[in-house]
CSV table of N, CA and C in Angstrom, one decimal:
chain,number,residue,atom,x,y,z
A,98,MET,N,0.8,-1.2,0.0
A,98,MET,CA,0.0,0.0,0.0
A,98,MET,C,0.9,1.3,0.0
A,99,ASP,N,1.9,1.2,0.9
A,99,ASP,CA,2.8,2.4,0.9
A,99,ASP,C,3.5,2.6,-0.4
A,100,LEU,N,4.0,1.5,-1.0
A,100,LEU,CA,4.7,1.6,-2.2
A,100,LEU,C,3.8,2.2,-3.3
A,101,ILE,N,2.6,1.7,-3.4
A,101,ILE,CA,1.6,2.2,-4.4
A,101,ILE,C,1.4,3.7,-4.2
A,102,SER,N,1.2,4.2,-3.0
A,102,SER,CA,0.9,5.6,-2.8
A,102,SER,C,2.2,6.4,-3.1
A,103,THR,N,3.3,5.9,-2.8
A,103,THR,CA,4.6,6.6,-3.2
A,103,THR,C,4.7,6.7,-4.7
A,104,TYR,N,4.4,5.6,-5.4
A,104,TYR,CA,4.4,5.6,-6.8
A,104,TYR,C,3.4,6.6,-7.4
A,105,ILE,N,2.2,6.7,-6.9
A,105,ILE,CA,1.2,7.6,-7.4
A,105,ILE,C,1.7,9.1,-7.1
A,106,GLN,N,2.3,9.3,-5.9
A,106,GLN,CA,2.8,10.6,-5.6
A,106,GLN,C,3.9,11.0,-6.6
A,107,ASN,N,4.7,10.1,-6.9
A,107,ASN,CA,5.8,10.4,-7.9
A,107,ASN,C,5.2,10.8,-9.2
A,108,ILE,N,4.2,10.1,-9.7
A,108,ILE,CA,3.6,10.4,-11.0
A,108,ILE,C,2.9,11.7,-10.9
A,109,ILE,N,2.2,12.0,-9.8
A,109,ILE,CA,1.6,13.4,-9.7
A,109,ILE,C,2.6,14.5,-9.7
A,110,ASN,N,3.7,14.3,-9.0
A,110,ASN,CA,4.8,15.3,-9.0
A,110,ASN,C,5.4,15.5,-10.4
A,111,PHE,N,5.6,14.4,-11.0
A,111,PHE,CA,6.1,14.4,-12.4
A,111,PHE,C,5.3,15.2,-13.3
A,112,TYR,N,4.0,14.8,-13.4
A,112,TYR,CA,3.1,15.5,-14.3
A,112,TYR,C,2.9,17.0,-13.9
A,113,PHE,N,2.8,17.2,-12.6
A,113,PHE,CA,2.7,18.6,-12.1
A,113,PHE,C,3.9,19.4,-12.6
A,114,TYR,N,5.1,18.9,-12.5
A,114,TYR,CA,6.3,19.5,-12.9
A,114,TYR,C,6.3,19.8,-14.4
A,115,ILE,N,6.0,18.7,-15.2
A,115,ILE,CA,5.9,18.8,-16.7
A,115,ILE,C,4.9,19.9,-17.1
A,116,TYR,N,3.8,20.0,-16.4
A,116,TYR,CA,2.7,20.9,-16.8
A,116,TYR,C,3.0,22.3,-16.3
A,117,ILE,N,3.5,22.5,-15.1
A,117,ILE,CA,3.8,23.8,-14.6
A,117,ILE,C,5.0,24.5,-15.1
A,118,SER,N,6.1,23.7,-15.3
A,118,SER,CA,7.4,24.2,-15.7
A,118,SER,C,7.3,25.1,-17.0
A,119,PRO,N,6.8,24.7,-18.1
A,119,PRO,CA,6.7,25.5,-19.3
A,119,PRO,C,6.0,26.8,-19.0
A,120,HIS,N,4.9,26.8,-18.3
A,120,HIS,CA,4.1,28.0,-17.9
A,120,HIS,C,4.9,28.9,-17.1
A,121,PHE,N,5.6,28.4,-16.1
A,121,PHE,CA,6.5,29.2,-15.3
A,121,PHE,C,7.6,29.9,-16.0
A,122,LEU,N,8.2,29.1,-16.9
A,122,LEU,CA,9.3,29.7,-17.7
A,122,LEU,C,8.8,30.7,-18.7
A,123,LEU,N,7.6,30.5,-19.3
A,123,LEU,CA,7.0,31.4,-20.2
A,123,LEU,C,6.7,32.7,-19.4
A,124,TYR,N,6.1,32.6,-18.2
A,124,TYR,CA,5.8,33.7,-17.4
A,124,TYR,C,7.1,34.5,-17.1
A,125,LYS,N,8.1,33.9,-16.7
A,125,LYS,CA,9.4,34.6,-16.4
A,125,LYS,C,9.9,35.3,-17.6
A,126,THR,N,10.0,34.7,-18.7
A,126,THR,CA,10.5,35.3,-19.9
A,126,THR,C,9.6,36.5,-20.4
A,127,THR,N,8.3,36.3,-20.2
A,127,THR,CA,7.4,37.4,-20.6
A,127,THR,C,7.5,38.6,-19.7
A,128,SER,N,7.7,38.4,-18.4
A,128,SER,CA,7.9,39.5,-17.5
A,128,SER,C,9.2,40.2,-17.7
A,129,LYS,N,10.2,39.4,-18.1
A,129,LYS,CA,11.5,40.0,-18.4
A,129,LYS,C,11.4,40.9,-19.6
A,130,ARG,N,10.7,40.4,-20.6
A,130,ARG,CA,10.6,41.2,-21.8
A,130,ARG,C,9.9,42.5,-21.6
A,131,GLU,N,8.8,42.5,-20.8
A,131,GLU,CA,8.1,43.7,-20.4
A,131,GLU,C,9.0,44.6,-19.6
A,132,ASN,N,9.8,44.1,-18.7
A,132,ASN,CA,10.7,45.0,-17.9
A,132,ASN,C,11.7,45.7,-18.8
A,133,SER,N,12.3,45.0,-19.8
A,133,SER,CA,13.3,45.6,-20.6
A,133,SER,C,12.8,46.6,-21.5
A,134,GLU,N,11.5,46.6,-21.9
A,134,GLU,CA,11.0,47.6,-22.9
A,134,GLU,C,10.8,48.9,-22.2
């Protein structure tokens, strides 16, 4: 049971990272561009 919940948690973390990361990077680069102009 503990192994399964750990496995599920890892999958959730992985997908969360994959989904959030591009949006976060996009947000950072967008704000940088606005600041430089």
